Structures are given as C-alpha cells and as structure tokens.
Tab-separated table of C-alpha atoms and ligand atoms in Angstrom:
chain	number	residue	atom	x	y	z
W	1	MET	CA	75.811	43.439	-31.190
W	2	SER	CA	76.623	46.730	-29.424
W	3	ILE	CA	75.751	50.044	-31.050
W	4	ARG	CA	79.462	50.821	-31.414
W	5	GLU	CA	79.836	47.621	-33.419
W	6	GLN	CA	76.881	48.612	-35.592
W	7	LEU	CA	78.449	51.951	-36.622
W	8	PRO	CA	80.489	50.488	-39.531
W	9	ALA	CA	77.226	49.430	-41.196
W	10	THR	CA	75.550	52.858	-40.965
W	11	ARG	CA	75.207	54.895	-44.145
W	12	ARG	CA	74.233	58.483	-43.288
W	13	TRP	CA	76.243	60.690	-40.951
W	14	VAL	CA	76.137	64.298	-39.837
W	15	VAL	CA	79.465	65.569	-38.499
W	16	LYS	CA	79.489	68.807	-36.503
W	17	ILE	CA	82.751	70.657	-35.890
W	18	GLY	CA	82.700	73.251	-33.118
W	19	SER	CA	84.308	76.695	-32.874
W	20	ALA	CA	86.454	75.711	-29.917
W	21	LEU	CA	88.138	73.097	-32.069
W	22	LEU	CA	88.266	74.831	-35.422
W	23	THR	CA	90.127	77.857	-34.305
W	24	ASN	CA	93.753	77.794	-33.390
W	25	ASN	CA	93.505	79.148	-29.842
W	26	GLY	CA	91.364	81.952	-31.205
W	27	GLN	CA	93.990	82.703	-33.876
W	28	GLY	CA	91.738	82.117	-36.871
W	29	LEU	CA	90.990	78.827	-38.570
W	30	ASP	CA	93.209	75.854	-37.878
W	31	VAL	CA	93.825	75.002	-41.512
W	32	ALA	CA	96.029	71.995	-40.752
W	33	ALA	CA	93.320	70.482	-38.557
W	34	ILE	CA	90.723	71.110	-41.271
W	35	ALA	CA	92.969	69.251	-43.742
W	36	GLY	CA	93.050	66.280	-41.346
W	37	TRP	CA	89.268	66.090	-40.924
W	38	VAL	CA	88.677	66.524	-44.636
W	39	GLU	CA	90.983	63.599	-45.370
W	40	GLN	CA	88.983	61.404	-42.995
W	41	LEU	CA	85.605	62.613	-44.256
W	42	SER	CA	86.662	62.038	-47.862
W	43	HIS	CA	87.624	58.498	-46.926
W	44	LEU	CA	84.209	57.970	-45.326
W	45	GLN	CA	82.418	59.274	-48.364
W	46	LYS	CA	84.431	56.993	-50.638
W	47	GLN	CA	83.162	54.102	-48.497
W	48	GLY	CA	79.608	55.023	-49.542
W	49	ILE	CA	78.600	57.026	-46.485
W	50	GLU	CA	76.401	60.058	-47.174
W	51	LEU	CA	77.832	62.969	-45.237
W	52	VAL	CA	76.619	66.361	-44.147
W	53	LEU	CA	79.093	68.599	-42.375
W	54	VAL	CA	77.873	71.217	-39.899
W	55	SER	CA	80.690	73.630	-39.192
W	56	SER	CA	80.995	76.591	-36.859
W	57	GLY	CA	83.919	78.956	-36.992
W	58	ALA	CA	82.533	81.833	-39.063
W	59	VAL	CA	82.746	84.380	-36.229
W	60	ALA	CA	86.249	83.311	-35.258
W	61	ALA	CA	87.471	83.366	-38.874
W	62	GLY	CA	85.860	86.770	-39.430
W	63	MET	CA	87.444	88.220	-36.309
W	64	THR	CA	90.890	87.313	-37.642
W	65	ARG	CA	90.153	88.760	-41.061
W	66	LEU	CA	88.948	91.989	-39.466
W	67	GLY	CA	91.943	92.115	-37.144
W	68	TRP	CA	89.829	91.877	-33.966
W	69	THR	CA	91.503	90.240	-30.996
W	70	GLU	CA	88.557	90.465	-28.561
W	71	ARG	CA	85.220	88.807	-29.296
W	72	PRO	CA	82.761	91.726	-29.479
W	73	ASP	CA	79.664	91.802	-27.276
W	74	ALA	CA	77.458	93.645	-29.778
W	75	ILE	CA	75.394	91.104	-31.689
W	76	HIS	CA	75.523	93.084	-34.948
W	77	GLU	CA	79.328	93.016	-34.787
W	78	LEU	CA	79.288	89.264	-34.262
W	79	GLN	CA	76.949	88.975	-37.242
W	80	ALA	CA	79.289	91.098	-39.353
W	81	ALA	CA	82.243	88.932	-38.307
W	82	ALA	CA	80.280	85.782	-39.198
W	83	ALA	CA	79.470	87.170	-42.650
W	84	VAL	CA	83.134	87.995	-43.281
W	85	GLY	CA	84.358	84.683	-41.864
W	86	GLN	CA	81.844	82.378	-43.526
W	87	THR	CA	83.439	82.824	-46.958
W	88	GLY	CA	86.870	81.977	-45.545
W	89	LEU	CA	85.468	78.973	-43.707
W	90	VAL	CA	83.856	77.470	-46.776
W	91	GLN	CA	86.895	78.312	-48.867
W	92	ALA	CA	89.157	76.418	-46.443
W	93	TYR	CA	86.991	73.291	-46.664
W	94	GLU	CA	86.512	73.584	-50.399
W	95	GLN	CA	90.226	73.791	-51.055
W	96	GLU	CA	90.860	70.621	-49.043
W	97	PHE	CA	87.937	68.598	-50.422
W	98	GLN	CA	89.004	69.483	-53.970
W	99	LYS	CA	92.217	67.529	-53.337
W	100	TYR	CA	90.048	64.413	-53.128
W	101	GLY	CA	87.922	65.408	-56.139
W	102	ILE	CA	84.907	66.124	-53.908
W	103	ASN	CA	82.651	69.119	-54.468
W	104	THR	CA	81.236	71.038	-51.508
W	105	ALA	CA	78.178	73.254	-51.112
W	106	GLN	CA	77.450	76.055	-48.691
W	107	VAL	CA	74.099	75.721	-46.918
W	108	LEU	CA	73.007	78.391	-44.434
W	109	LEU	CA	69.958	77.516	-42.362
W	110	ASP	CA	68.084	78.776	-39.343
W	111	HIS	CA	65.717	77.060	-36.954
W	112	ASP	CA	62.647	78.635	-38.544
W	113	ASP	CA	63.623	77.070	-41.854
W	114	LEU	CA	63.321	73.714	-40.193
W	115	SER	CA	60.090	74.275	-38.288
W	116	ASN	CA	58.289	75.663	-41.349
W	117	ARG	CA	57.022	72.565	-43.204
W	118	GLN	CA	57.495	73.949	-46.671
W	119	ARG	CA	61.053	75.124	-46.047
W	120	TYR	CA	61.756	71.868	-44.225
W	121	LEU	CA	60.867	69.859	-47.330
W	122	ASN	CA	62.847	72.234	-49.539
W	123	ALA	CA	65.935	72.010	-47.340
W	124	ARG	CA	65.559	68.241	-47.168
W	125	SER	CA	65.281	67.857	-50.947
W	126	THR	CA	68.318	70.065	-51.500
W	127	LEU	CA	70.481	68.234	-48.969
W	128	ARG	CA	69.364	64.868	-50.314
W	129	ALA	CA	70.065	65.966	-53.886
W	130	LEU	CA	73.517	67.214	-52.898
W	131	THR	CA	74.516	64.052	-51.071
W	132	GLY	CA	73.082	62.000	-53.948
W	133	LEU	CA	75.427	63.885	-56.279
W	134	GLY	CA	78.390	63.070	-54.058
W	135	VAL	CA	78.670	66.686	-52.897
W	136	ILE	CA	79.400	67.409	-49.221
W	137	PRO	CA	77.056	70.113	-47.877
W	138	ILE	CA	78.715	72.416	-45.345
W	139	VAL	CA	75.999	73.795	-43.100
W	140	ASN	CA	76.169	76.734	-40.736
W	141	GLU	CA	73.608	78.943	-39.053
W	142	ASN	CA	72.510	81.870	-41.198
W	143	ASP	CA	73.956	84.386	-38.744
W	144	THR	CA	72.872	87.436	-40.752
W	145	VAL	CA	69.185	86.794	-40.092
W	146	VAL	CA	69.188	85.015	-36.727
W	147	THR	CA	71.211	85.600	-33.618
W	148	ASP	CA	70.482	82.725	-31.240
W	149	GLU	CA	73.490	80.652	-32.245
W	150	ILE	CA	76.079	83.370	-32.003
W	151	ARG	CA	74.491	84.696	-28.830
W	152	PHE	CA	74.573	81.283	-27.149
W	153	GLY	CA	77.476	79.817	-29.145
W	154	ASP	CA	75.503	76.724	-29.994
W	155	ASN	CA	75.634	75.020	-33.348
W	156	ASP	CA	75.026	71.668	-31.651
W	157	THR	CA	71.272	72.132	-31.925
W	158	LEU	CA	71.634	72.908	-35.608
W	159	GLY	CA	73.632	69.688	-36.019
W	160	ALA	CA	70.796	67.714	-34.423
W	161	LEU	CA	68.133	69.424	-36.527
W	162	VAL	CA	70.107	68.570	-39.641
W	163	ALA	CA	70.393	64.961	-38.428
W	164	ASN	CA	66.582	64.937	-38.070
W	165	LEU	CA	66.185	66.517	-41.474
W	166	VAL	CA	68.287	64.031	-43.435
W	167	GLU	CA	67.419	61.107	-41.111
W	168	ALA	CA	71.029	60.484	-40.263
W	169	GLU	CA	71.850	57.343	-38.323
W	170	VAL	CA	74.807	58.991	-36.592
W	171	LEU	CA	75.556	62.515	-35.375
W	172	VAL	CA	79.216	63.076	-34.541
W	173	ILE	CA	79.970	66.194	-32.500
W	174	LEU	CA	83.672	66.957	-32.682
W	175	THR	CA	84.864	69.174	-29.857
W	176	ASP	CA	87.967	70.183	-27.894
W	177	GLN	CA	87.596	67.574	-25.104
W	178	ASP	CA	87.905	63.828	-25.702
W	179	GLY	CA	84.211	63.392	-24.966
W	180	MET	CA	81.789	64.070	-22.155
W	181	TYR	CA	83.233	63.732	-18.669
W	182	THR	CA	81.527	63.206	-15.329
W	183	ALA	CA	82.163	66.950	-14.754
W	184	ASP	CA	83.754	69.773	-16.749
W	185	PRO	CA	87.418	68.672	-16.971
W	186	ARG	CA	88.564	72.314	-17.156
W	187	SER	CA	87.602	72.791	-13.524
W	188	ASN	CA	87.569	69.109	-12.376
W	189	PRO	CA	90.841	67.354	-13.248
W	190	ASP	CA	89.602	64.124	-11.627
W	191	ALA	CA	86.553	63.828	-13.862
W	192	SER	CA	86.372	60.640	-15.947
W	193	LEU	CA	85.154	60.066	-19.480
W	194	ILE	CA	81.609	58.734	-19.901
W	195	GLY	CA	81.855	55.958	-22.505
W	196	GLU	CA	78.186	55.403	-23.200
W	197	ALA	CA	74.778	56.481	-21.910
W	198	GLU	CA	71.246	56.783	-23.187
W	199	ALA	CA	70.618	60.239	-24.648
W	200	SER	CA	67.430	60.382	-22.589
W	201	ASP	CA	69.298	59.861	-19.286
W	202	THR	CA	68.491	63.008	-17.289
W	203	SER	CA	71.357	62.435	-14.838
W	204	LEU	CA	73.687	63.689	-17.610
W	205	ASP	CA	72.394	67.244	-17.241
W	206	ALA	CA	73.992	67.849	-13.868
W	207	ARG	CA	77.348	66.673	-15.262
W	208	ALA	CA	77.316	68.879	-18.360
W	209	GLY	CA	78.618	72.395	-17.906
W	210	ASP	CA	78.769	75.366	-20.220
W	211	GLY	CA	81.502	76.112	-22.718
W	212	GLY	CA	84.782	77.856	-23.129
W	213	LYS	CA	85.503	81.313	-24.467
W	214	LEU	CA	85.107	80.822	-28.208
W	215	GLY	CA	82.367	78.292	-28.625
W	216	ARG	CA	80.210	78.869	-25.609
W	217	GLY	CA	77.392	76.341	-25.773
W	218	GLY	CA	79.439	73.804	-23.809
W	219	MET	CA	78.471	70.230	-22.999
W	220	ILE	CA	74.871	70.908	-22.033
W	221	THR	CA	73.942	71.954	-25.586
W	222	LYS	CA	75.576	68.755	-26.858
W	223	VAL	CA	73.521	66.568	-24.505
W	224	ARG	CA	70.341	68.359	-25.587
W	225	ALA	CA	71.380	67.981	-29.212
W	226	ALA	CA	71.811	64.229	-28.680
W	227	ARG	CA	68.239	64.061	-27.332
W	228	LEU	CA	66.937	65.945	-30.319
W	229	ALA	CA	68.859	63.711	-32.727
W	230	ALA	CA	67.478	60.640	-30.916
W	231	ARG	CA	63.953	61.748	-31.826
W	232	SER	CA	64.637	60.670	-35.381
W	233	GLY	CA	66.609	57.640	-34.207
W	234	ALA	CA	70.165	59.015	-34.586
W	235	HIS	CA	72.880	58.013	-32.125
W	236	THR	CA	75.293	60.789	-31.125
W	237	VAL	CA	79.011	60.547	-30.452
W	238	ILE	CA	80.637	63.482	-28.643
W	239	VAL	CA	84.334	63.126	-29.238
W	240	GLY	CA	87.663	64.955	-29.401
W	241	GLY	CA	88.348	66.288	-32.875
W	242	ARG	CA	92.106	66.195	-32.262
W	243	ILE	CA	92.242	62.483	-31.538
W	244	ASP	CA	94.301	60.874	-34.273
W	245	ASN	CA	92.063	59.713	-37.146
W	246	VAL	CA	89.036	60.068	-34.897
W	247	VAL	CA	86.298	59.927	-37.525
W	248	THR	CA	87.782	56.982	-39.386
W	249	ARG	CA	88.294	55.039	-36.167
W	250	LEU	CA	84.734	55.716	-35.004
W	251	GLN	CA	83.440	54.445	-38.297
W	252	GLN	CA	85.443	51.274	-37.762
W	253	GLY	CA	83.593	50.740	-34.483
W	254	GLU	CA	86.317	51.844	-32.064
W	255	ALA	CA	85.050	53.021	-28.669
W	256	LEU	CA	86.178	56.661	-28.668
W	257	GLY	CA	84.444	59.577	-26.948
W	258	THR	CA	80.957	59.400	-25.493
W	259	LEU	CA	78.181	57.540	-27.270
W	260	LEU	CA	74.689	58.813	-26.449
W	261	THR	CA	72.239	56.282	-27.792
W	262	ALA	CA	68.765	56.686	-29.265
W	263	ASP	CA	66.146	54.275	-27.975
W	264	GLN	CA	64.322	53.743	-31.262
W	265	GLN	CA	65.084	52.943	-34.903
W	266	PRO	CA	65.111	55.878	-37.390
W	267	GLN	CA	62.165	54.549	-39.386
W	268	ALA	CA	59.949	53.975	-36.344
W	269	ALA	CA	60.961	57.296	-34.818
W	270	ARG	CA	60.129	59.230	-37.936
W	271	LYS	CA	56.754	57.551	-38.379
W	272	ARG	CA	55.848	58.250	-34.780
W	273	TRP	CA	56.824	61.870	-35.215
W	274	LEU	CA	54.806	62.156	-38.421
W	275	ALA	CA	51.786	60.433	-36.932
W	276	GLY	CA	51.686	62.465	-33.773
W	277	HIS	CA	52.892	65.939	-34.506
W	278	LEU	CA	50.948	67.526	-37.236
W	279	GLN	CA	47.477	68.751	-37.911
W	280	VAL	CA	45.772	67.266	-40.964
W	281	LYS	CA	45.046	70.011	-43.516
W	282	GLY	CA	43.295	68.071	-46.289
W	283	ARG	CA	42.307	64.739	-47.845
W	284	LEU	CA	43.411	62.824	-50.919
W	285	VAL	CA	40.972	60.211	-52.218
W	286	LEU	CA	42.969	57.300	-53.656
W	287	ASP	CA	41.997	54.703	-56.240
W	288	ASP	CA	42.195	51.008	-55.317
W	289	GLY	CA	45.584	50.535	-56.985
W	290	ALA	CA	47.154	53.357	-54.987
W	291	VAL	CA	45.685	52.006	-51.732
W	292	ARG	CA	47.245	48.620	-52.528
W	293	VAL	CA	50.753	49.890	-53.326
W	294	LEU	CA	50.777	52.170	-50.292
W	295	THR	CA	49.525	49.670	-47.768
W	296	LEU	CA	51.037	46.441	-49.116
W	297	GLN	CA	54.221	47.541	-50.862
W	298	GLY	CA	55.240	50.624	-48.843
W	299	LYS	CA	55.557	52.754	-51.990
W	300	SER	CA	55.266	56.515	-52.497
W	301	LEU	CA	51.970	58.049	-53.546
W	302	LEU	CA	52.054	59.211	-57.182
W	303	PRO	CA	49.561	61.734	-58.589
W	304	VAL	CA	48.207	59.090	-60.967
W	305	GLY	CA	46.628	57.146	-58.057
W	306	VAL	CA	44.610	60.067	-56.675
W	307	ARG	CA	41.002	60.678	-57.766
W	308	ALA	CA	40.085	63.775	-55.754
W	309	VAL	CA	41.538	66.316	-53.315
W	310	GLU	CA	39.786	68.175	-50.530
W	311	GLY	CA	40.786	70.871	-48.040
W	312	ASP	CA	43.219	73.751	-48.125
W	313	PHE	CA	46.837	72.710	-47.928
W	314	HIS	CA	50.290	73.841	-48.981
W	315	ARG	CA	53.489	71.982	-49.802
W	316	GLY	CA	54.741	70.368	-46.589
W	317	ASP	CA	51.336	70.113	-44.894
W	318	MET	CA	50.023	66.868	-43.475
W	319	VAL	CA	47.173	65.340	-45.472
W	320	SER	CA	45.090	62.253	-44.947
W	321	CYS	CA	44.861	59.561	-47.657
W	322	VAL	CA	41.460	57.840	-47.830
W	323	ASP	CA	40.093	54.998	-49.945
W	324	ALA	CA	36.981	55.217	-52.139
W	325	GLN	CA	34.809	54.553	-49.050
W	326	GLY	CA	36.404	57.435	-47.135
W	327	VAL	CA	38.388	55.157	-44.793
W	328	GLU	CA	41.750	56.675	-43.859
W	329	VAL	CA	44.630	54.422	-44.939
W	330	ALA	CA	47.657	56.709	-44.530
W	331	ARG	CA	48.899	60.183	-43.685
W	332	GLY	CA	51.799	62.114	-45.037
W	333	LEU	CA	53.498	65.373	-45.942
W	334	VAL	CA	52.275	66.467	-49.342
W	335	ASN	CA	54.699	67.857	-51.939
W	336	TYR	CA	52.192	70.073	-53.783
W	337	SER	CA	49.534	72.590	-52.712
W	338	VAL	CA	45.821	71.843	-53.153
W	339	GLN	CA	45.672	73.943	-56.334
W	340	GLU	CA	48.727	72.208	-57.801
W	341	SER	CA	47.479	68.783	-56.721
W	342	ARG	CA	44.141	69.324	-58.500
W	343	ARG	CA	46.019	69.919	-61.743
W	344	ILE	CA	48.203	66.828	-61.590
W	345	ILE	CA	46.024	64.097	-60.043
W	346	GLY	CA	45.061	61.180	-62.254
W	347	ARG	CA	48.063	61.914	-64.503
W	348	PRO	CA	51.469	60.234	-64.829
W	349	SER	CA	54.330	62.053	-63.080
W	350	GLU	CA	55.949	62.857	-66.445
W	351	ASP	CA	53.024	65.244	-67.047
W	352	ILE	CA	53.740	67.365	-63.936
W	353	GLU	CA	56.074	69.683	-65.764
W	354	SER	CA	53.698	70.401	-68.665
W	355	ARG	CA	50.774	70.882	-66.259
W	356	LEU	CA	52.556	73.134	-63.727
W	357	GLY	CA	55.544	74.472	-65.620
W	358	TYR	CA	57.931	72.961	-63.015
W	359	VAL	CA	58.518	69.777	-61.038
W	360	ASP	CA	59.125	69.800	-57.280
W	361	GLU	CA	59.055	66.024	-56.897
W	362	LEU	CA	57.703	63.113	-58.945
W	363	GLU	CA	55.636	61.885	-55.975
W	364	LEU	CA	52.667	63.577	-54.380
W	365	ILE	CA	53.846	62.102	-51.063
W	366	HIS	CA	57.242	60.453	-50.764
W	367	ARG	CA	57.226	57.140	-48.888
W	368	ASP	CA	59.686	58.533	-46.308
W	369	ASN	CA	57.049	61.132	-45.417
W	370	LEU	CA	54.149	58.694	-45.298
W	371	VAL	CA	52.698	56.718	-42.410
W	372	VAL	CA	50.419	53.822	-43.280
W	373	LEU	CA	47.743	53.419	-40.620
O	1	LIG	N1	81.026	67.291	-18.489
O	1	LIG	C1	81.813	67.876	-19.400
O	1	LIG	N2	82.651	67.124	-20.161
O	1	LIG	C2	83.458	67.698	-21.101
O	1	LIG	N3	83.464	69.024	-21.351
O	1	LIG	C3	82.641	69.828	-20.656
O	1	LIG	C4	81.775	69.293	-19.649
O	1	LIG	N4	81.059	70.310	-19.118
O	1	LIG	C5	81.455	71.434	-19.746
O	1	LIG	N5	82.398	71.168	-20.667
O	1	LIG	C6	83.077	72.179	-21.498
O	1	LIG	O1	82.499	72.206	-22.802
O	1	LIG	C7	83.510	72.667	-23.696
O	1	LIG	C8	83.136	72.314	-25.108
O	1	LIG	O2	82.017	73.061	-25.518
O	1	LIG	P1	82.169	74.370	-26.430
O	1	LIG	O3	83.196	75.255	-25.814
O	1	LIG	O4	80.826	74.916	-26.680
O	1	LIG	O5	82.799	73.750	-27.760
O	1	LIG	P2	82.347	73.623	-29.267
O	1	LIG	O6	82.734	74.890	-29.912
O	1	LIG	O7	83.129	72.441	-29.733
O	1	LIG	O8	80.864	73.417	-29.344
O	1	LIG	C9	84.747	72.008	-23.206
O	1	LIG	O9	85.910	72.721	-23.520
O	1	LIG	C10	84.542	71.911	-21.688
O	1	LIG	O10	85.260	72.861	-20.979
O	2	LIG	N1	77.460	80.132	-36.243
O	2	LIG	C1	78.494	80.775	-35.474
O	2	LIG	C2	78.565	80.399	-33.992
O	2	LIG	C3	78.166	79.014	-33.566
O	2	LIG	C4	79.049	78.382	-32.473
O	2	LIG	O1	80.013	78.938	-31.992
O	2	LIG	O2	78.686	77.166	-32.112
O	2	LIG	P1	79.578	76.020	-31.323
O	2	LIG	O3	80.685	75.630	-32.193
O	2	LIG	O4	78.591	74.909	-31.142
O	2	LIG	O5	80.011	76.553	-30.052
O	2	LIG	C5	79.856	80.615	-36.161
O	2	LIG	O6	79.981	79.928	-37.184
O	2	LIG	O7	80.805	81.235	-35.704
C-alpha cells in the first residue's frame, strides 16, 4: 500500500499554515480562507484525528492593525507587529472553531523551548493534554523573545519541531503554490509539480528556492522541515492551501501536492533518537516486577517499582534503568528530579501529590520516552 493510501488511517497530524497564504495579498488576514480551513480541520478532528495547528500570520495581521503598508526592516518593529497581530490571528481561528463547538488554545513556543529537555517535556504534556481534551492548539513562534522566525520568515521549522514533539504521523504544510515544483514556478513557468520524493533526497535542495515577499522562508525551509519531521517518522505534504477542500481530500488519500516521505516508522525513529542523542545523568534501580513489565510488556515505569536512585538529574534528563544486579535494562527521560524521585520511589502513584505537593505525571518514565535495551 502506498503512503498516500495509508494517510486515511493516520491519527495525529500537524498542519502548518504559512504567511503567504493566510494574508490576502498582504491586506491582513484572509478571514474567508481561514473559515474554509477551519471547516476542514473540524471535520478531521470529528473523525478522531488529533490535530495541532501551526499558524503564521501574526506580523501580517499586526501590520494591518497598525496601518503599516510596508513590512518594516527593524526587527523590534516586526516583533511589535507580531505581538499586535497574534491576538487577532488567534481570535480569527477561535471564532471559526467555535462554530463547530471546538475550543482552541494559544501556544507560543521557541526553538530553545524544544531543545531544553525540561521545557520539551512540559510543552509535550501540555499539547498532549490539550489534544486529549479535544482542544485544537494554535502554535506560533514566540516572536517577542526570539527573532529567527520573523527574520527568516520561517515557521516551517517550528511545524517540524512540533511534529517531532507530539510524534505526529503527518505534517501538512499549506502554502501559496500547489506543492513543490522542479523549480520556483514564480520565475520558471515550465516547472512541474513533484508528486513524491524521499525527504532525505538531497537533489531536492537545488530545486527549492526562497520565498515571496510576506512569508520569506520559501521552499528550501519546507524541504528542511520535512527532513526534520522525518526524524520522528512523520511524512510531510507540501500543498496549496487554496485547493478546494485540500485537507479533507489529503486525508482521504488523494494525491495532492508533494509528499516527502520519512524512511522509518515513528516508534522506531523515536527510540533511535532517544537511544543515541542524550547523555545519561543518573540511574534508577528497579525491582524484579518493574524489570518484567518494562521489558516484557512495554509499560511505563511507575515510582512503585524503583528501589533506589543515583546521580544528579532533573526532569527531562536521560536516566538509565538497571536491575538488582546493576545490569542496564532500559533508558528514558525521567519526569522528576533526583530529589523528587527519592521522595516518591517505592510508593504508589496516588501518593505523589501528598509527598510532593503536586503531580507532574503519574509515571516516573512514560513508555513513549523509554527505550528497552
Ligand atoms: N521549487 C519550488 N516550488 C514551489 N515554490 C517554490 C519553489 N522554490 C521557491 N518557491 C517559492 O516558495 C514560496 C512559498 O514559500 P513562502 O513564501 O515562504 O510561503 P509560506 O508563507 O507559505 O511559508 C512560493 O510562493 C514560491 O515562489
Ligand atoms: N511568526 C511570524 C513569522 C513566521 C513566518 O512568516 O513564517 P512562514 O509562514 O513559514 O513564512 C508570524 O506569525 O508572522
């Protein structure tokens, strides 16, 4: 079965909508277009698909509100425009999603949030909790504190990082062209649409140019984003946001836009990433029961199954899980610091709150963040 045909069975999507598309020829937000995408996204969510929306457009919306016709060059002015426009952007989505009885949430992130382990876990828990509640998170770059995105006009990378974060199976990048062409169609009218390629195919780079006036990252940032998304096993579709019912049709398996495929399954990709990328900061000594459920049943590690902790670690650090003989059986990202862990080990998860005064998670290491060796 082709990957296109597998799309209807996928359950977690990140959809990124670019500035070039969202703004009506630079005349502020295209509210009618937003209404169209929201209708499709609502339909997807009603089908049981967990959705995270990554939307640009804050700068463009802010420029209209401030009465600016020219995009300023000064970064602080762009940041000010983004701050003004972000409220309008979220308001526009909220108003439309409310028509379908769907709540939305504003989530502003930056790249540091996602490379810092502790913030990564926090962001992940929040997004997971929101999607679990049926809320659609609307993510944008936190333009007040970072400037890379507005400087380079690239929210594509953020879309990919969010796909990594929530382990999405599909990243859809909606843009103003029907997909990726063999050359920039603005300057090459004979260019043809690329239907499918592997995200890792380096020959794509020479074909991807930079962007237009409003969203300036262009196609090259989308190709790089697809590679990043592929690291956690997500396939990327770069496709025209103005194609009639584009999102719904993609979900039905129709071959629209450009599919850039990942070469590994999400689960395997994540485990490889976990196994290879992080330094081990401490050790948890497990009892025999915990070793059994981890290694044979693929379950999460609960505090009750841990007899001792060693090392100096914080929430989000990688720790090694060893059996009573000191043999390493697994590794994972721990939800509690060494001090917190010492206070909750050997106890049922219901006791976490009385011991610490709060509960981050019921597990010491969630199974999604655990690699059995
Ligand atoms: N090979 C290509 N295929 C399609 N579009 C391309 C290509 N190379 C460059 N582009 C340009 O990338 C633009 C889309 O990127 P961008 O302007 O950053 O939009 P967005 O705001 O949606 O991220 C297109 O309008 C197009 O001119
Ligand atoms: N975060 C900013 C700029 C990001 C941006 O333009 O990105 P893109 O849509 O990928 O070209 C905004 O919301 O306006």
